[in-house]
mmCIF file of C-alpha atoms in Angstrom:
data_model
loop_
_atom_site.group_PDB
_atom_site.id
_atom_site.type_symbol
_atom_site.label_atom_id
_atom_site.label_comp_id
_atom_site.label_asym_id
_atom_site.label_seq_id
_atom_site.Cartn_x
_atom_site.Cartn_y
_atom_site.Cartn_z
ATOM 1 C CA UNK A 1 89.680 31.666 121.933
ATOM 2 C CA UNK A 2 86.070 32.628 121.821
ATOM 3 C CA UNK A 3 84.913 30.470 118.942
ATOM 4 C CA UNK A 4 81.626 29.030 119.233
ATOM 5 C CA UNK A 5 80.897 30.497 123.007
ATOM 6 C CA UNK A 6 77.221 31.058 122.031
ATOM 7 C CA UNK A 7 76.740 27.291 121.448
ATOM 8 C CA UNK A 8 76.547 24.422 124.202
ATOM 9 C CA UNK A 9 80.047 23.338 125.642
ATOM 10 C CA UNK A 10 79.642 19.921 124.193
ATOM 11 C CA UNK A 11 80.130 21.233 120.531
ATOM 12 C CA UNK A 12 82.771 23.820 121.113
ATOM 13 C CA UNK A 13 85.772 21.223 121.026
ATOM 14 C CA UNK A 14 84.454 20.080 117.545
ATOM 15 C CA UNK A 15 84.252 23.865 116.322
ATOM 16 C CA UNK A 16 87.683 24.285 117.637
ATOM 17 C CA UNK A 17 88.934 21.312 115.801
ATOM 18 C CA UNK A 18 87.489 22.696 112.627
ATOM 19 C CA UNK A 19 89.031 26.096 113.192
ATOM 20 C CA UNK A 20 92.633 24.378 113.678
ATOM 21 C CA UNK A 21 92.236 22.345 110.559
ATOM 22 C CA UNK A 22 91.112 25.508 108.548
ATOM 23 C CA UNK A 23 93.919 27.709 109.611
ATOM 24 C CA UNK A 24 96.575 24.758 109.179
ATOM 25 C CA UNK A 25 95.144 24.044 105.611
ATOM 26 C CA UNK A 26 95.085 27.744 104.656
ATOM 27 C CA UNK A 27 98.710 28.076 105.635
ATOM 28 C CA UNK A 28 99.859 25.573 103.038
ATOM 29 C CA UNK A 29 97.256 26.542 100.531
ATOM 30 C CA UNK A 30 98.901 29.783 99.994
ATOM 31 C CA UNK A 31 102.036 27.617 98.957
ATOM 32 C CA UNK A 32 100.095 26.163 96.014
ATOM 33 C CA UNK A 33 100.091 22.744 97.521
ATOM 34 C CA UNK A 34 97.185 20.626 96.575
ATOM 35 C CA UNK A 35 95.304 17.353 97.527
ATOM 36 C CA UNK A 36 96.653 14.764 99.792
ATOM 37 C CA UNK A 37 100.003 16.740 100.186
ATOM 38 C CA UNK A 38 98.463 19.906 101.619
ATOM 39 C CA UNK A 39 96.391 17.823 103.881
ATOM 40 C CA UNK A 40 99.383 15.772 105.129
ATOM 41 C CA UNK A 41 101.354 19.028 105.538
ATOM 42 C CA UNK A 42 98.527 20.575 107.652
ATOM 43 C CA UNK A 43 98.778 17.660 109.897
ATOM 44 C CA UNK A 44 102.206 18.384 110.815
ATOM 45 C CA UNK A 45 101.698 22.101 111.547
ATOM 46 C CA UNK A 46 98.463 21.892 113.221
ATOM 47 C CA UNK A 47 100.053 21.437 116.754
ATOM 48 C CA UNK A 48 101.130 25.126 117.132
ATOM 49 C CA UNK A 49 97.888 26.513 116.166
ATOM 50 C CA UNK A 50 96.064 24.238 118.789
ATOM 51 C CA UNK A 51 98.186 25.585 121.498
ATOM 52 C CA UNK A 52 98.274 29.335 120.542
ATOM 53 C CA UNK A 53 94.871 30.610 120.251
ATOM 54 C CA UNK A 54 96.148 34.175 119.309
ATOM 55 C CA UNK A 55 98.135 32.876 116.351
ATOM 56 C CA UNK A 56 95.031 30.805 115.212
ATOM 57 C CA UNK A 57 92.846 33.970 115.444
ATOM 58 C CA UNK A 58 95.321 35.931 113.184
ATOM 59 C CA UNK A 59 95.547 33.194 110.588
ATOM 60 C CA UNK A 60 91.844 32.864 110.740
ATOM 61 C CA UNK A 61 91.306 36.535 109.963
ATOM 62 C CA UNK A 62 93.841 36.318 107.107
ATOM 63 C CA UNK A 63 91.945 33.580 105.562
ATOM 64 C CA UNK A 64 88.485 35.071 105.857
ATOM 65 C CA UNK A 65 89.518 38.364 104.479
ATOM 66 C CA UNK A 66 92.044 37.385 101.680
ATOM 67 C CA UNK A 67 91.016 33.747 100.252
ATOM 68 C CA UNK A 68 88.504 33.235 97.579
ATOM 69 C CA UNK A 69 85.839 30.433 97.015
ATOM 70 C CA UNK A 70 88.380 28.300 95.502
ATOM 71 C CA UNK A 71 90.223 27.985 98.976
ATOM 72 C CA UNK A 72 86.851 27.038 100.654
ATOM 73 C CA UNK A 73 86.222 24.545 97.901
ATOM 74 C CA UNK A 74 89.607 22.697 98.220
ATOM 75 C CA UNK A 75 89.159 22.783 102.233
ATOM 76 C CA UNK A 76 85.555 21.406 102.291
ATOM 77 C CA UNK A 77 86.592 18.769 99.481
ATOM 78 C CA UNK A 78 89.263 17.250 101.822
ATOM 79 C CA UNK A 79 86.817 14.500 102.454
ATOM 80 C CA UNK A 80 86.630 13.804 98.716
ATOM 81 C CA UNK A 81 90.186 12.456 98.849
ATOM 82 C CA UNK A 82 89.960 8.746 97.724
ATOM 83 C CA UNK A 83 92.327 7.548 100.599
ATOM 84 C CA UNK A 84 90.445 9.410 103.361
ATOM 85 C CA UNK A 85 86.813 8.441 101.976
ATOM 86 C CA UNK A 86 88.113 4.718 101.924
ATOM 87 C CA UNK A 87 89.224 4.796 105.503
ATOM 88 C CA UNK A 88 86.029 6.455 106.602
ATOM 89 C CA UNK A 89 84.007 3.722 104.678
ATOM 90 C CA UNK A 90 86.087 1.014 106.403
ATOM 91 C CA UNK A 91 84.583 2.206 109.691
ATOM 92 C CA UNK A 92 81.223 2.623 108.731
ATOM 93 C CA UNK A 93 78.248 0.195 108.630
ATOM 94 C CA UNK A 94 78.000 -2.409 105.860
ATOM 95 C CA UNK A 95 74.998 -2.022 103.479
ATOM 96 C CA UNK A 96 73.778 -4.257 100.594
ATOM 97 C CA UNK A 97 73.377 -1.329 98.199
ATOM 98 C CA UNK A 98 75.431 1.869 97.762
ATOM 99 C CA UNK A 99 75.292 2.854 93.883
ATOM 100 C CA UNK A 100 75.931 6.350 92.422
ATOM 101 C CA UNK A 101 73.368 6.898 89.581
ATOM 102 C CA UNK A 102 73.085 9.457 86.836
ATOM 103 C CA UNK A 103 69.508 10.277 86.249
ATOM 104 C CA UNK A 104 69.087 11.803 82.691
ATOM 105 C CA UNK A 105 67.174 15.025 82.024
ATOM 106 C CA UNK A 106 64.020 13.172 80.659
ATOM 107 C CA UNK A 107 60.430 14.056 81.858
ATOM 108 C CA UNK A 108 58.550 11.141 83.198
ATOM 109 C CA UNK A 109 55.051 10.210 84.556
ATOM 110 C CA UNK A 110 53.943 9.751 88.146
ATOM 111 C CA UNK A 111 50.477 8.407 89.532
ATOM 112 C CA UNK A 112 48.580 10.641 91.607
ATOM 113 C CA UNK A 113 48.159 9.429 95.286
ATOM 114 C CA UNK A 114 44.430 10.382 95.344
ATOM 115 C CA UNK A 115 43.782 8.629 92.097
ATOM 116 C CA UNK A 116 46.586 6.135 90.673
ATOM 117 C CA UNK A 117 44.678 6.210 87.179
ATOM 118 C CA UNK A 118 45.757 9.897 86.741
ATOM 119 C CA UNK A 119 49.206 10.999 86.141
ATOM 120 C CA UNK A 120 51.256 14.045 86.412
ATOM 121 C CA UNK A 121 54.345 14.877 84.214
ATOM 122 C CA UNK A 122 57.458 15.543 86.313
ATOM 123 C CA UNK A 123 59.828 17.871 84.238
ATOM 124 C CA UNK A 124 63.730 17.719 84.441
ATOM 125 C CA UNK A 125 65.205 20.530 86.669
ATOM 126 C CA UNK A 126 66.812 23.545 84.841
ATOM 127 C CA UNK A 127 69.886 25.584 85.633
ATOM 128 C CA UNK A 128 71.676 28.507 83.927
ATOM 129 C CA UNK A 129 73.429 25.882 81.728
ATOM 130 C CA UNK A 130 70.358 24.178 80.745
ATOM 131 C CA UNK A 131 69.060 20.790 81.513
ATOM 132 C CA UNK A 132 71.536 18.044 82.413
ATOM 133 C CA UNK A 133 71.812 14.960 84.393
ATOM 134 C CA UNK A 134 71.423 14.582 88.005
ATOM 135 C CA UNK A 135 73.843 12.559 90.362
ATOM 136 C CA UNK A 136 72.192 10.826 93.189
ATOM 137 C CA UNK A 137 73.415 7.952 95.570
ATOM 138 C CA UNK A 138 71.087 5.154 96.505
ATOM 139 C CA UNK A 139 71.818 3.534 99.714
ATOM 140 C CA UNK A 140 69.972 0.651 101.199
ATOM 141 C CA UNK A 141 70.819 -1.709 104.315
ATOM 142 C CA UNK A 142 68.816 -4.463 102.678
ATOM 143 C CA UNK A 143 68.647 -5.435 99.024
ATOM 144 C CA UNK A 144 65.101 -4.477 97.999
ATOM 145 C CA UNK A 145 62.701 -5.453 94.956
ATOM 146 C CA UNK A 146 63.758 -3.575 91.972
ATOM 147 C CA UNK A 147 67.187 -2.345 93.249
ATOM 148 C CA UNK A 148 69.162 -4.999 91.228
ATOM 149 C CA UNK A 149 66.866 -4.521 87.992
ATOM 150 C CA UNK A 150 68.386 -3.957 84.598
ATOM 151 C CA UNK A 151 66.731 -0.503 84.397
ATOM 152 C CA UNK A 152 68.255 0.819 87.556
ATOM 153 C CA UNK A 153 71.546 -0.712 86.678
ATOM 154 C CA UNK A 154 71.634 1.168 83.240
ATOM 155 C CA UNK A 155 71.868 4.317 85.435
ATOM 156 C CA UNK A 156 74.749 3.251 87.608
ATOM 157 C CA UNK A 157 77.756 5.750 87.139
ATOM 158 C CA UNK A 158 80.949 4.150 87.761
ATOM 159 C CA UNK A 159 83.148 5.154 90.690
ATOM 160 C CA UNK A 160 86.066 2.762 89.881
ATOM 161 C CA UNK A 161 86.688 -0.224 92.121
ATOM 162 C CA UNK A 162 84.308 0.944 94.863
ATOM 163 C CA UNK A 163 81.509 1.799 92.608
ATOM 164 C CA UNK A 164 79.122 -0.994 93.759
ATOM 165 C CA UNK A 165 78.592 -2.601 97.139
ATOM 166 C CA UNK A 166 75.766 -4.741 95.645
ATOM 167 C CA UNK A 167 76.191 -8.239 96.734
ATOM 168 C CA UNK A 168 74.253 -11.330 95.697
ATOM 169 C CA UNK A 169 71.715 -12.516 98.251
ATOM 170 C CA UNK A 170 69.257 -15.278 97.979
ATOM 171 C CA UNK A 171 66.090 -13.183 98.929
ATOM 172 C CA UNK A 172 65.295 -9.658 98.483
ATOM 173 C CA UNK A 173 63.123 -7.667 100.851
ATOM 174 C CA UNK A 174 59.946 -6.113 99.817
ATOM 175 C CA UNK A 175 59.718 -2.496 98.430
ATOM 176 C CA UNK A 176 59.985 -0.117 101.221
ATOM 177 C CA UNK A 177 57.002 2.289 101.865
ATOM 178 C CA UNK A 178 59.179 5.069 102.915
ATOM 179 C CA UNK A 179 62.192 6.850 101.389
ATOM 180 C CA UNK A 180 64.505 9.263 102.858
ATOM 181 C CA UNK A 181 65.841 12.090 100.481
ATOM 182 C CA UNK A 182 69.189 13.546 101.722
ATOM 183 C CA UNK A 183 70.726 16.728 100.446
ATOM 184 C CA UNK A 184 74.059 17.434 101.724
ATOM 185 C CA UNK A 185 75.808 20.718 102.649
ATOM 186 C CA UNK A 186 78.637 22.443 100.963
ATOM 187 C CA UNK A 187 77.339 25.722 99.693
ATOM 188 C CA UNK A 188 76.653 24.415 96.058
ATOM 189 C CA UNK A 189 80.487 24.492 95.502
ATOM 190 C CA UNK A 190 81.966 21.633 97.421
ATOM 191 C CA UNK A 191 81.535 17.672 98.415
ATOM 192 C CA UNK A 192 79.362 15.121 96.966
ATOM 193 C CA UNK A 193 77.457 12.251 98.394
ATOM 194 C CA UNK A 194 80.609 10.316 98.754
ATOM 195 C CA UNK A 195 81.704 12.593 101.824
ATOM 196 C CA UNK A 196 78.407 11.897 103.685
ATOM 197 C CA UNK A 197 78.337 8.184 102.908
ATOM 198 C CA UNK A 198 79.521 6.786 106.210
ATOM 199 C CA UNK A 199 76.776 8.408 108.205
ATOM 200 C CA UNK A 200 74.190 7.733 105.544
ATOM 201 C CA UNK A 201 75.011 4.112 105.773
ATOM 202 C CA UNK A 202 74.283 4.118 109.509
ATOM 203 C CA UNK A 203 71.018 6.048 108.816
ATOM 204 C CA UNK A 204 69.868 3.339 106.382
ATOM 205 C CA UNK A 205 70.784 0.623 108.754
ATOM 206 C CA UNK A 206 68.941 2.205 112.021
ATOM 207 C CA UNK A 207 65.837 3.432 109.977
ATOM 208 C CA UNK A 208 65.438 0.386 107.749
ATOM 209 C CA UNK A 209 64.680 2.399 104.636
ATOM 210 C CA UNK A 210 66.443 3.382 101.614
ATOM 211 C CA UNK A 211 68.076 6.826 101.495
ATOM 212 C CA UNK A 212 68.602 8.812 98.066
ATOM 213 C CA UNK A 213 71.451 11.361 98.502
ATOM 214 C CA UNK A 214 71.410 14.123 95.755
ATOM 215 C CA UNK A 215 74.723 15.604 94.516
ATOM 216 C CA UNK A 216 73.437 19.182 94.070
ATOM 217 C CA UNK A 217 76.663 20.980 93.633
#
C-alpha cells in the first residue's frame, strides 16, 4: 500500500504495476511453470493482487524472504521472451542498423588523441572464468560509413530471423563524431541488450548518433 511513498506521485503507479507483476509471477513460479506459460498465467491472476494491497504485501514478503536469485533472473528475463520482444520492437522506432556483435578477446591498438602517431594497447577484459568474447549491440538510425563493412559483418552474431535490420540504402552518412555507450541494468544476472532495444532505437533517432549497448551479464 505504501510502496514508493518516498517518490514523486507520478512514478508510484509504475512501481505498483511492477509489484503486482512481481507477486503474480511469484505465485506461479512456485508451481514450476516457466517462460511464456507463467507470464500468461500471471496476467489472469494479477487482478486480485491489484485490488487487495494486503494480499499483495503478504505475497511480496514471501517472495523476498524465500525465493532465490533464480526467481529474480526468471522475472527480469520476461522481456527476453521472443514474442514479447517482437511486439515491443513493432512499436519502436525503425532504424537502419541493429546488429548483435561478438567481440573476440583480442588486444588491439588505438591512437592517442594528443598524438595520433602514438598508440596504446587495449587488453581484453578478464573475469573469473578467463578471457571471453563480449556481446554488444550496435544501433544506428542512419547507415553510416563502415557499418556494413566486411570486417564488422564478420563479428555479427546471429539472432535468427530478426538478427539484422540492416537495409540497403543508396547513400551512407559520414562517420559520427560521437558514440553513446549503454550499459543496461539487470544485476549481472538478467537481461540482454534485446530487452532495452525499443528505447535505444528512439535514443538513436533523437540523438542522431550510434549507440553501443554492452551485454555485461
